[in-house]
Amino acid sequence: MVVNVTENESQKQFEAEIDGTTAVAVYEIQGDAMVMTHTEVPQQFRGQGVGEALARAALDAARSRGLKVVPRCPFIASFIDDNAEYQDLLRS
C-alpha cells in the first residue's frame, strides 16, 4: 500500500487519508523540540505501514527543521527504538 502523508500545520498533525478515513500523528512544538503526543491508525489499516509512514514523515520533518524529538507517544518511541537512523533526534 502506498501511503501519502501530509502535514496539517493548523491542526499540528501529520495525516494519511486512506479510503475516506484519516490516520494521524499529533505533535506539539515546544522550544527546539517536536513533542510527539499521539498516533492513531484506524483498526482496518493497522499493520500495513500507515503508522510507519506517519512516523517517518514526522521525524523527517523534525530533522529538516533542526528540531529534537520527545516521543510521548508509545508508537513513536518504539519506532525510534527500532530505527537507528532516527535515534540522534531524541532529546537527551
mmCIF file with all atom_site columns, N, CA and C in Angstrom, residues 21-87:
data_model
loop_
_atom_site.group_PDB
_atom_site.id
_atom_site.type_symbol
_atom_site.label_atom_id
_atom_site.label_alt_id
_atom_site.label_comp_id
_atom_site.label_asym_id
_atom_site.label_entity_id
_atom_site.label_seq_id
_atom_site.pdbx_PDB_ins_code
_atom_site.Cartn_x
_atom_site.Cartn_y
_atom_site.Cartn_z
_atom_site.occupancy
_atom_site.B_iso_or_equiv
_atom_site.pdbx_formal_charge
_atom_site.auth_seq_id
_atom_site.auth_comp_id
_atom_site.auth_asym_id
_atom_site.auth_atom_id
_atom_site.pdbx_PDB_model_num
ATOM 1   N N  . THR A 1 21 ? -10.884 7.573  5.399  1.00 0.00 ? 21 THR A N  1
ATOM 2   C CA . THR A 1 21 ? -10.568 7.711  6.823  1.00 0.00 ? 21 THR A CA 1
ATOM 3   C C  . THR A 1 21 ? -9.190  8.335  6.958  1.00 0.00 ? 21 THR A C  1
ATOM 4   N N  . THR A 1 22 ? -8.928  8.936  8.102  1.00 0.00 ? 22 THR A N  1
ATOM 5   C CA . THR A 1 22 ? -7.666  9.630  8.307  1.00 0.00 ? 22 THR A CA 1
ATOM 6   C C  . THR A 1 22 ? -6.914  9.030  9.482  1.00 0.00 ? 22 THR A C  1
ATOM 7   N N  . ALA A 1 23 ? -5.652  8.732  9.246  1.00 0.00 ? 23 ALA A N  1
ATOM 8   C CA . ALA A 1 23 ? -4.729  8.323  10.304 1.00 0.00 ? 23 ALA A CA 1
ATOM 9   C C  . ALA A 1 23 ? -3.880  9.539  10.635 1.00 0.00 ? 23 ALA A C  1
ATOM 10  N N  . VAL A 1 24 ? -3.510  9.697  11.914 1.00 0.00 ? 24 VAL A N  1
ATOM 11  C CA . VAL A 1 24 ? -2.795  10.900 12.319 1.00 0.00 ? 24 VAL A CA 1
ATOM 12  C C  . VAL A 1 24 ? -1.640  10.598 13.266 1.00 0.00 ? 24 VAL A C  1
ATOM 13  N N  . ALA A 1 25 ? -0.639  11.477 13.212 1.00 0.00 ? 25 ALA A N  1
ATOM 14  C CA . ALA A 1 25 ? 0.429   11.549 14.209 1.00 0.00 ? 25 ALA A CA 1
ATOM 15  C C  . ALA A 1 25 ? 0.416   12.994 14.687 1.00 0.00 ? 25 ALA A C  1
ATOM 16  N N  . VAL A 1 26 ? 0.051   13.186 15.945 1.00 0.00 ? 26 VAL A N  1
ATOM 17  C CA . VAL A 1 26 ? -0.160  14.511 16.519 1.00 0.00 ? 26 VAL A CA 1
ATOM 18  C C  . VAL A 1 26 ? 1.105   14.963 17.241 1.00 0.00 ? 26 VAL A C  1
ATOM 19  N N  . TYR A 1 27 ? 1.405   16.253 17.127 1.00 0.00 ? 27 TYR A N  1
ATOM 20  C CA . TYR A 1 27 ? 2.608   16.798 17.754 1.00 0.00 ? 27 TYR A CA 1
ATOM 21  C C  . TYR A 1 27 ? 2.354   18.174 18.343 1.00 0.00 ? 27 TYR A C  1
ATOM 22  N N  . GLU A 1 28 ? 3.288   18.601 19.177 1.00 0.00 ? 28 GLU A N  1
ATOM 23  C CA . GLU A 1 28 ? 3.350   19.966 19.696 1.00 0.00 ? 28 GLU A CA 1
ATOM 24  C C  . GLU A 1 28 ? 4.776   20.442 19.482 1.00 0.00 ? 28 GLU A C  1
ATOM 25  N N  . ILE A 1 29 ? 4.945   21.712 19.219 1.00 0.00 ? 29 ILE A N  1
ATOM 26  C CA . ILE A 1 29 ? 6.286   22.290 19.164 1.00 0.00 ? 29 ILE A CA 1
ATOM 27  C C  . ILE A 1 29 ? 6.515   22.990 20.494 1.00 0.00 ? 29 ILE A C  1
ATOM 28  N N  . GLN A 1 30 ? 7.566   22.586 21.183 1.00 0.00 ? 30 GLN A N  1
ATOM 29  C CA . GLN A 1 30 ? 7.939   23.198 22.458 1.00 0.00 ? 30 GLN A CA 1
ATOM 30  C C  . GLN A 1 30 ? 9.400   23.591 22.367 1.00 0.00 ? 30 GLN A C  1
ATOM 31  N N  . GLY A 1 31 ? 9.637   24.874 22.146 1.00 0.00 ? 31 GLY A N  1
ATOM 32  C CA . GLY A 1 31 ? 11.005  25.358 22.003 1.00 0.00 ? 31 GLY A CA 1
ATOM 33  C C  . GLY A 1 31 ? 11.659  24.741 20.792 1.00 0.00 ? 31 GLY A C  1
ATOM 34  N N  . ASP A 1 32 ? 12.746  24.010 21.029 1.00 0.00 ? 32 ASP A N  1
ATOM 35  C CA . ASP A 1 32 ? 13.500  23.394 19.929 1.00 0.00 ? 32 ASP A CA 1
ATOM 36  C C  . ASP A 1 32 ? 13.150  21.920 19.746 1.00 0.00 ? 32 ASP A C  1
ATOM 37  N N  . ALA A 1 33 ? 11.950  21.524 20.217 1.00 0.00 ? 33 ALA A N  1
ATOM 38  C CA . ALA A 1 33 ? 11.568  20.109 20.149 1.00 0.00 ? 33 ALA A CA 1
ATOM 39  C C  . ALA A 1 33 ? 10.176  19.916 19.550 1.00 0.00 ? 33 ALA A C  1
ATOM 40  N N  . MET A 1 34 ? 10.049  18.809 18.823 1.00 0.00 ? 34 MET A N  1
ATOM 41  C CA . MET A 1 34 ? 8.757   18.339 18.364 1.00 0.00 ? 34 MET A CA 1
ATOM 42  C C  . MET A 1 34 ? 8.347   17.227 19.328 1.00 0.00 ? 34 MET A C  1
ATOM 43  N N  . VAL A 1 35 ? 7.313   17.479 20.081 1.00 0.00 ? 35 VAL A N  1
ATOM 44  C CA . VAL A 1 35 ? 6.813   16.505 21.051 1.00 0.00 ? 35 VAL A CA 1
ATOM 45  C C  . VAL A 1 35 ? 5.713   15.695 20.367 1.00 0.00 ? 35 VAL A C  1
ATOM 46  N N  . MET A 1 36 ? 5.977   14.419 20.159 1.00 0.00 ? 36 MET A N  1
ATOM 47  C CA . MET A 1 36 ? 5.012   13.536 19.505 1.00 0.00 ? 36 MET A CA 1
ATOM 48  C C  . MET A 1 36 ? 4.087   12.983 20.586 1.00 0.00 ? 36 MET A C  1
ATOM 49  N N  . THR A 1 37 ? 2.804   13.386 20.531 1.00 0.00 ? 37 THR A N  1
ATOM 50  C CA . THR A 1 37 ? 1.890   13.069 21.621 1.00 0.00 ? 37 THR A CA 1
ATOM 51  C C  . THR A 1 37 ? 0.967   11.886 21.360 1.00 0.00 ? 37 THR A C  1
ATOM 52  N N  . HIS A 1 38 ? 0.650   11.616 20.091 1.00 0.00 ? 38 HIS A N  1
ATOM 53  C CA . HIS A 1 38 ? -0.360  10.585 19.828 1.00 0.00 ? 38 HIS A CA 1
ATOM 54  C C  . HIS A 1 38 ? -0.296  10.161 18.363 1.00 0.00 ? 38 HIS A C  1
ATOM 55  N N  . THR A 1 39 ? -0.433  8.883  18.125 1.00 0.00 ? 39 THR A N  1
ATOM 56  C CA . THR A 1 39 ? -0.568  8.355  16.766 1.00 0.00 ? 39 THR A CA 1
ATOM 57  C C  . THR A 1 39 ? -1.803  7.473  16.752 1.00 0.00 ? 39 THR A C  1
ATOM 58  N N  . GLU A 1 40 ? -2.630  7.672  15.740 1.00 0.00 ? 40 GLU A N  1
ATOM 59  C CA . GLU A 1 40 ? -3.848  6.866  15.643 1.00 0.00 ? 40 GLU A CA 1
ATOM 60  C C  . GLU A 1 40 ? -4.052  6.407  14.204 1.00 0.00 ? 40 GLU A C  1
ATOM 61  N N  . VAL A 1 41 ? -4.129  5.086  14.045 1.00 0.00 ? 41 VAL A N  1
ATOM 62  C CA . VAL A 1 41 ? -4.383  4.476  12.744 1.00 0.00 ? 41 VAL A CA 1
ATOM 63  C C  . VAL A 1 41 ? -5.655  3.643  12.891 1.00 0.00 ? 41 VAL A C  1
ATOM 64  N N  . PRO A 1 42 ? -6.647  3.865  12.019 1.00 0.00 ? 42 PRO A N  1
ATOM 65  C CA . PRO A 1 42 ? -7.867  3.054  12.098 1.00 0.00 ? 42 PRO A CA 1
ATOM 66  C C  . PRO A 1 42 ? -7.545  1.558  12.079 1.00 0.00 ? 42 PRO A C  1
ATOM 67  N N  . GLN A 1 43 ? -8.281  0.803  12.853 1.00 0.00 ? 43 GLN A N  1
ATOM 68  C CA . GLN A 1 43 ? -8.037  -0.628 13.035 1.00 0.00 ? 43 GLN A CA 1
ATOM 69  C C  . GLN A 1 43 ? -7.830  -1.371 11.714 1.00 0.00 ? 43 GLN A C  1
ATOM 70  N N  . GLN A 1 44 ? -8.645  -1.085 10.713 1.00 0.00 ? 44 GLN A N  1
ATOM 71  C CA . GLN A 1 44 ? -8.569  -1.846 9.461  1.00 0.00 ? 44 GLN A CA 1
ATOM 72  C C  . GLN A 1 44 ? -7.285  -1.591 8.671  1.00 0.00 ? 44 GLN A C  1
ATOM 73  N N  . PHE A 1 45 ? -6.519  -0.571 9.049  1.00 0.00 ? 45 PHE A N  1
ATOM 74  C CA . PHE A 1 45 ? -5.280  -0.265 8.327  1.00 0.00 ? 45 PHE A CA 1
ATOM 75  C C  . PHE A 1 45 ? -4.023  -0.522 9.148  1.00 0.00 ? 45 PHE A C  1
ATOM 76  N N  . ARG A 1 46 ? -4.181  -1.045 10.340 1.00 0.00 ? 46 ARG A N  1
ATOM 77  C CA . ARG A 1 46 ? -3.015  -1.347 11.173 1.00 0.00 ? 46 ARG A CA 1
ATOM 78  C C  . ARG A 1 46 ? -2.231  -2.503 10.571 1.00 0.00 ? 46 ARG A C  1
ATOM 79  N N  . GLY A 1 47 ? -0.933  -2.442 10.737 1.00 0.00 ? 47 GLY A N  1
ATOM 80  C CA . GLY A 1 47 ? -0.064  -3.490 10.218 1.00 0.00 ? 47 GLY A CA 1
ATOM 81  C C  . GLY A 1 47 ? 0.207   -3.393 8.731  1.00 0.00 ? 47 GLY A C  1
ATOM 82  N N  . GLN A 1 48 ? -0.167  -2.274 8.123  1.00 0.00 ? 48 GLN A N  1
ATOM 83  C CA . GLN A 1 48 ? 0.019   -2.099 6.678  1.00 0.00 ? 48 GLN A CA 1
ATOM 84  C C  . GLN A 1 48 ? 0.981   -0.968 6.336  1.00 0.00 ? 48 GLN A C  1
ATOM 85  N N  . GLY A 1 49 ? 1.740   -0.490 7.328  1.00 0.00 ? 49 GLY A N  1
ATOM 86  C CA . GLY A 1 49 ? 2.753   0.530  7.069  1.00 0.00 ? 49 GLY A CA 1
ATOM 87  C C  . GLY A 1 49 ? 2.274   1.963  7.212  1.00 0.00 ? 49 GLY A C  1
ATOM 88  N N  . VAL A 1 50 ? 1.032   2.154  7.639  1.00 0.00 ? 50 VAL A N  1
ATOM 89  C CA . VAL A 1 50 ? 0.495   3.510  7.761  1.00 0.00 ? 50 VAL A CA 1
ATOM 90  C C  . VAL A 1 50 ? 1.166   4.247  8.922  1.00 0.00 ? 50 VAL A C  1
ATOM 91  N N  . GLY A 1 51 ? 1.246   3.604  10.068 1.00 0.00 ? 51 GLY A N  1
ATOM 92  C CA . GLY A 1 51 ? 1.907   4.221  11.224 1.00 0.00 ? 51 GLY A CA 1
ATOM 93  C C  . GLY A 1 51 ? 3.366   4.525  10.935 1.00 0.00 ? 51 GLY A C  1
ATOM 94  N N  . GLU A 1 52 ? 4.038   3.599  10.259 1.00 0.00 ? 52 GLU A N  1
ATOM 95  C CA . GLU A 1 52 ? 5.438   3.807  9.891  1.00 0.00 ? 52 GLU A CA 1
ATOM 96  C C  . GLU A 1 52 ? 5.577   5.016  8.975  1.00 0.00 ? 52 GLU A C  1
ATOM 97  N N  . ALA A 1 53 ? 4.689   5.161  8.012  1.00 0.00 ? 53 ALA A N  1
ATOM 98  C CA . ALA A 1 53 ? 4.745   6.308  7.099  1.00 0.00 ? 53 ALA A CA 1
ATOM 99  C C  . ALA A 1 53 ? 4.533   7.615  7.854  1.00 0.00 ? 53 ALA A C  1
ATOM 100 N N  . LEU A 1 54 ? 3.592   7.620  8.795  1.00 0.00 ? 54 LEU A N  1
ATOM 101 C CA . LEU A 1 54 ? 3.364   8.814  9.612  1.00 0.00 ? 54 LEU A CA 1
ATOM 102 C C  . LEU A 1 54 ? 4.600   9.142  10.450 1.00 0.00 ? 54 LEU A C  1
ATOM 103 N N  . ALA A 1 55 ? 5.169   8.121  11.075 1.00 0.00 ? 55 ALA A N  1
ATOM 104 C CA . ALA A 1 55 ? 6.358   8.335  11.913 1.00 0.00 ? 55 ALA A CA 1
ATOM 105 C C  . ALA A 1 55 ? 7.516   8.883  11.089 1.00 0.00 ? 55 ALA A C  1
ATOM 106 N N  . ARG A 1 56 ? 7.782   8.274  9.952  1.00 0.00 ? 56 ARG A N  1
ATOM 107 C CA . ARG A 1 56 ? 8.889   8.745  9.115  1.00 0.00 ? 56 ARG A CA 1
ATOM 108 C C  . ARG A 1 56 ? 8.676   10.184 8.654  1.00 0.00 ? 56 ARG A C  1
ATOM 109 N N  . ALA A 1 57 ? 7.452   10.524 8.261  1.00 0.00 ? 57 ALA A N  1
ATOM 110 C CA . ALA A 1 57 ? 7.167   11.893 7.810  1.00 0.00 ? 57 ALA A CA 1
ATOM 111 C C  . ALA A 1 57 ? 7.404   12.891 8.936  1.00 0.00 ? 57 ALA A C  1
ATOM 112 N N  . ALA A 1 58 ? 6.928   12.566 10.134 1.00 0.00 ? 58 ALA A N  1
ATOM 113 C CA . ALA A 1 58 ? 7.090   13.469 11.272 1.00 0.00 ? 58 ALA A CA 1
ATOM 114 C C  . ALA A 1 58 ? 8.558   13.611 11.655 1.00 0.00 ? 58 ALA A C  1
ATOM 115 N N  . LEU A 1 59 ? 9.266   12.496 11.726 1.00 0.00 ? 59 LEU A N  1
ATOM 116 C CA . LEU A 1 59 ? 10.667  12.540 12.135 1.00 0.00 ? 59 LEU A CA 1
ATOM 117 C C  . LEU A 1 59 ? 11.539  13.208 11.078 1.00 0.00 ? 59 LEU A C  1
ATOM 118 N N  . ASP A 1 60 ? 11.252  12.972 9.819  1.00 0.00 ? 60 ASP A N  1
ATOM 119 C CA . ASP A 1 60 ? 11.991  13.652 8.751  1.00 0.00 ? 60 ASP A CA 1
ATOM 120 C C  . ASP A 1 60 ? 11.739  15.159 8.786  1.00 0.00 ? 60 ASP A C  1
ATOM 121 N N  . ALA A 1 61 ? 10.502  15.549 9.108  1.00 0.00 ? 61 ALA A N  1
ATOM 122 C CA . ALA A 1 61 ? 10.182  16.978 9.222  1.00 0.00 ? 61 ALA A CA 1
ATOM 123 C C  . ALA A 1 61 ? 10.939  17.595 10.393 1.00 0.00 ? 61 ALA A C  1
ATOM 124 N N  . ALA A 1 62 ? 10.981  16.900 11.512 1.00 0.00 ? 62 ALA A N  1
ATOM 125 C CA . ALA A 1 62 ? 11.726  17.403 12.671 1.00 0.00 ? 62 ALA A CA 1
ATOM 126 C C  . ALA A 1 62 ? 13.194  17.589 12.304 1.00 0.00 ? 62 ALA A C  1
ATOM 127 N N  . ARG A 1 63 ? 13.773  16.600 11.644 1.00 0.00 ? 63 ARG A N  1
ATOM 128 C CA . ARG A 1 63 ? 15.183  16.694 11.250 1.00 0.00 ? 63 ARG A CA 1
ATOM 129 C C  . ARG A 1 63 ? 15.415  17.887 10.327 1.00 0.00 ? 63 ARG A C  1
ATOM 130 N N  . SER A 1 64 ? 14.543  18.060 9.340  1.00 0.00 ? 64 SER A N  1
ATOM 131 C CA . SER A 1 64 ? 14.745  19.139 8.366  1.00 0.00 ? 64 SER A CA 1
ATOM 132 C C  . SER A 1 64 ? 14.607  20.521 9.016  1.00 0.00 ? 64 SER A C  1
ATOM 133 N N  . ARG A 1 65 ? 13.887  20.585 10.125 1.00 0.00 ? 65 ARG A N  1
ATOM 134 C CA . ARG A 1 65 ? 13.705  21.867 10.834 1.00 0.00 ? 65 ARG A CA 1
ATOM 135 C C  . ARG A 1 65 ? 14.714  22.063 11.960 1.00 0.00 ? 65 ARG A C  1
ATOM 136 N N  . GLY A 1 66 ? 15.598  21.092 12.138 1.00 0.00 ? 66 GLY A N  1
ATOM 137 C CA . GLY A 1 66 ? 16.595  21.197 13.198 1.00 0.00 ? 66 GLY A CA 1
ATOM 138 C C  . GLY A 1 66 ? 16.020  21.007 14.593 1.00 0.00 ? 66 GLY A C  1
ATOM 139 N N  . LEU A 1 67 ? 14.916  20.262 14.696 1.00 0.00 ? 67 LEU A N  1
ATOM 140 C CA . LEU A 1 67 ? 14.268  20.040 15.980 1.00 0.00 ? 67 LEU A CA 1
ATOM 141 C C  . LEU A 1 67 ? 14.672  18.692 16.572 1.00 0.00 ? 67 LEU A C  1
ATOM 142 N N  . LYS A 1 68 ? 14.721  18.628 17.880 1.00 0.00 ? 68 LYS A N  1
ATOM 143 C CA . LYS A 1 68 ? 14.852  17.360 18.581 1.00 0.00 ? 68 LYS A CA 1
ATOM 144 C C  . LYS A 1 68 ? 13.451  16.775 18.726 1.00 0.00 ? 68 LYS A C  1
ATOM 145 N N  . VAL A 1 69 ? 13.360  15.515 19.124 1.00 0.00 ? 69 VAL A N  1
ATOM 146 C CA . VAL A 1 69 ? 12.063  14.842 19.252 1.00 0.00 ? 69 VAL A CA 1
ATOM 147 C C  . VAL A 1 69 ? 11.907  14.303 20.670 1.00 0.00 ? 69 VAL A C  1
ATOM 148 N N  . VAL A 1 70 ? 10.724  14.520 21.221 1.00 0.00 ? 70 VAL A N  1
ATOM 149 C CA . VAL A 1 70 ? 10.341  13.944 22.506 1.00 0.00 ? 70 VAL A CA 1
ATOM 150 C C  . VAL A 1 70 ? 9.167   13.005 22.220 1.00 0.00 ? 70 VAL A C  1
ATOM 151 N N  . PRO A 1 71 ? 9.402   11.687 22.249 1.00 0.00 ? 71 PRO A N  1
ATOM 152 C CA . PRO A 1 71 ? 8.347   10.736 21.882 1.00 0.00 ? 71 PRO A CA 1
ATOM 153 C C  . PRO A 1 71 ? 7.470   10.348 23.069 1.00 0.00 ? 71 PRO A C  1
ATOM 154 N N  . ARG A 1 72 ? 6.448   11.127 23.348 1.00 0.00 ? 72 ARG A N  1
ATOM 155 C CA . ARG A 1 72 ? 5.496   10.773 24.408 1.00 0.00 ? 72 ARG A CA 1
ATOM 156 C C  . ARG A 1 72 ? 4.537   9.686  23.940 1.00 0.00 ? 72 ARG A C  1
ATOM 157 N N  . CYS A 1 73 ? 4.400   9.552  22.642 1.00 0.00 ? 73 CYS A N  1
ATOM 158 C CA . CYS A 1 73 ? 3.557   8.517  22.052 1.00 0.00 ? 73 CYS A CA 1
ATOM 159 C C  . CYS A 1 73 ? 4.332   7.190  22.052 1.00 0.00 ? 73 CYS A C  1
ATOM 160 N N  . PRO A 1 74 ? 3.785   6.136  22.641 1.00 0.00 ? 74 PRO A N  1
ATOM 161 C CA . PRO A 1 74 ? 4.491   4.851  22.685 1.00 0.00 ? 74 PRO A CA 1
ATOM 162 C C  . PRO A 1 74 ? 4.836   4.296  21.300 1.00 0.00 ? 74 PRO A C  1
ATOM 163 N N  . PHE A 1 75 ? 3.973   4.509  20.315 1.00 0.00 ? 75 PHE A N  1
ATOM 164 C CA . PHE A 1 75 ? 4.256   4.009  18.980 1.00 0.00 ? 75 PHE A CA 1
ATOM 165 C C  . PHE A 1 75 ? 5.490   4.696  18.400 1.00 0.00 ? 75 PHE A C  1
ATOM 166 N N  . ILE A 1 76 ? 5.567   6.013  18.525 1.00 0.00 ? 76 ILE A N  1
ATOM 167 C CA . ILE A 1 76 ? 6.718   6.757  18.000 1.00 0.00 ? 76 ILE A CA 1
ATOM 168 C C  . ILE A 1 76 ? 7.987   6.358  18.756 1.00 0.00 ? 76 ILE A C  1
ATOM 169 N N  . ALA A 1 77 ? 7.887   6.204  20.080 1.00 0.00 ? 77 ALA A N  1
ATOM 170 C CA . ALA A 1 77 ? 9.055   5.794  20.874 1.00 0.00 ? 77 ALA A CA 1
ATOM 171 C C  . ALA A 1 77 ? 9.565   4.435  20.408 1.00 0.00 ? 77 ALA A C  1
ATOM 172 N N  . SER A 1 78 ? 8.661   3.499  20.189 1.00 0.00 ? 78 SER A N  1
ATOM 173 C CA . SER A 1 78 ? 9.040   2.172  19.724 1.00 0.00 ? 78 SER A CA 1
ATOM 174 C C  . SER A 1 78 ? 9.639   2.229  18.315 1.00 0.00 ? 78 SER A C  1
ATOM 175 N N  . PHE A 1 79 ? 9.052   3.060  17.463 1.00 0.00 ? 79 PHE A N  1
ATOM 176 C CA . PHE A 1 79 ? 9.565   3.199  16.099 1.00 0.00 ? 79 PHE A CA 1
ATOM 177 C C  . PHE A 1 79 ? 11.001  3.724  16.119 1.00 0.00 ? 79 PHE A C  1
ATOM 178 N N  . ILE A 1 80 ? 11.274  4.710  16.952 1.00 0.00 ? 80 ILE A N  1
ATOM 179 C CA . ILE A 1 80 ? 12.632  5.255  17.044 1.00 0.00 ? 80 ILE A CA 1
ATOM 180 C C  . ILE A 1 80 ? 13.582  4.201  17.589 1.00 0.00 ? 80 ILE A C  1
ATOM 181 N N  . ASP A 1 81 ? 13.151  3.443  18.596 1.00 0.00 ? 81 ASP A N  1
ATOM 182 C CA . ASP A 1 81 ? 13.985  2.364  19.142 1.00 0.00 ? 81 ASP A CA 1
ATOM 183 C C  . ASP A 1 81 ? 14.362  1.350  18.065 1.00 0.00 ? 81 ASP A C  1
ATOM 184 N N  . ASP A 1 82 ? 13.430  1.080  17.153 1.00 0.00 ? 82 ASP A N  1
ATOM 185 C CA . ASP A 1 82 ? 13.636  0.073  16.112 1.00 0.00 ? 82 ASP A CA 1
ATOM 186 C C  . ASP A 1 82 ? 14.348  0.606  14.867 1.00 0.00 ? 82 ASP A C  1
ATOM 187 N N  . ASN A 1 83 ? 14.530  1.913  14.767 1.00 0.00 ? 83 ASN A N  1
ATOM 188 C CA . ASN A 1 83 ? 15.112  2.524  13.569 1.00 0.00 ? 83 ASN A CA 1
ATOM 189 C C  . ASN A 1 83 ? 16.242  3.465  13.971 1.00 0.00 ? 83 ASN A C  1
ATOM 190 N N  . ALA A 1 84 ? 17.448  2.914  13.991 1.00 0.00 ? 84 ALA A N  1
ATOM 191 C CA . ALA A 1 84 ? 18.619  3.633  14.490 1.00 0.00 ? 84 ALA A CA 1
ATOM 192 C C  . ALA A 1 84 ? 18.859  4.969  13.792 1.00 0.00 ? 84 ALA A C  1
ATOM 193 N N  . GLU A 1 85 ? 18.418  5.097  12.548 1.00 0.00 ? 85 GLU A N  1
ATOM 194 C CA . GLU A 1 85 ? 18.666  6.338  11.816 1.00 0.00 ? 85 GLU A CA 1
ATOM 195 C C  . GLU A 1 85 ? 17.933  7.540  12.402 1.00 0.00 ? 85 GLU A C  1
ATOM 196 N N  . TYR A 1 86 ? 17.000  7.305  13.331 1.00 0.00 ? 86 TYR A N  1
ATOM 197 C CA . TYR A 1 86 ? 16.266  8.408  13.955 1.00 0.00 ? 86 TYR A CA 1
ATOM 198 C C  . TYR A 1 86 ? 16.660  8.647  15.410 1.00 0.00 ? 86 TYR A C  1
ATOM 199 N N  . GLN A 1 87 ? 17.508  7.801  15.969 1.00 0.00 ? 87 GLN A N  1
ATOM 200 C CA . GLN A 1 87 ? 17.838  7.913  17.383 1.00 0.00 ? 87 GLN A CA 1
ATOM 201 C C  . GLN A 1 87 ? 18.610  9.185  17.729 1.00 0.00 ? 87 GLN A C  1
#
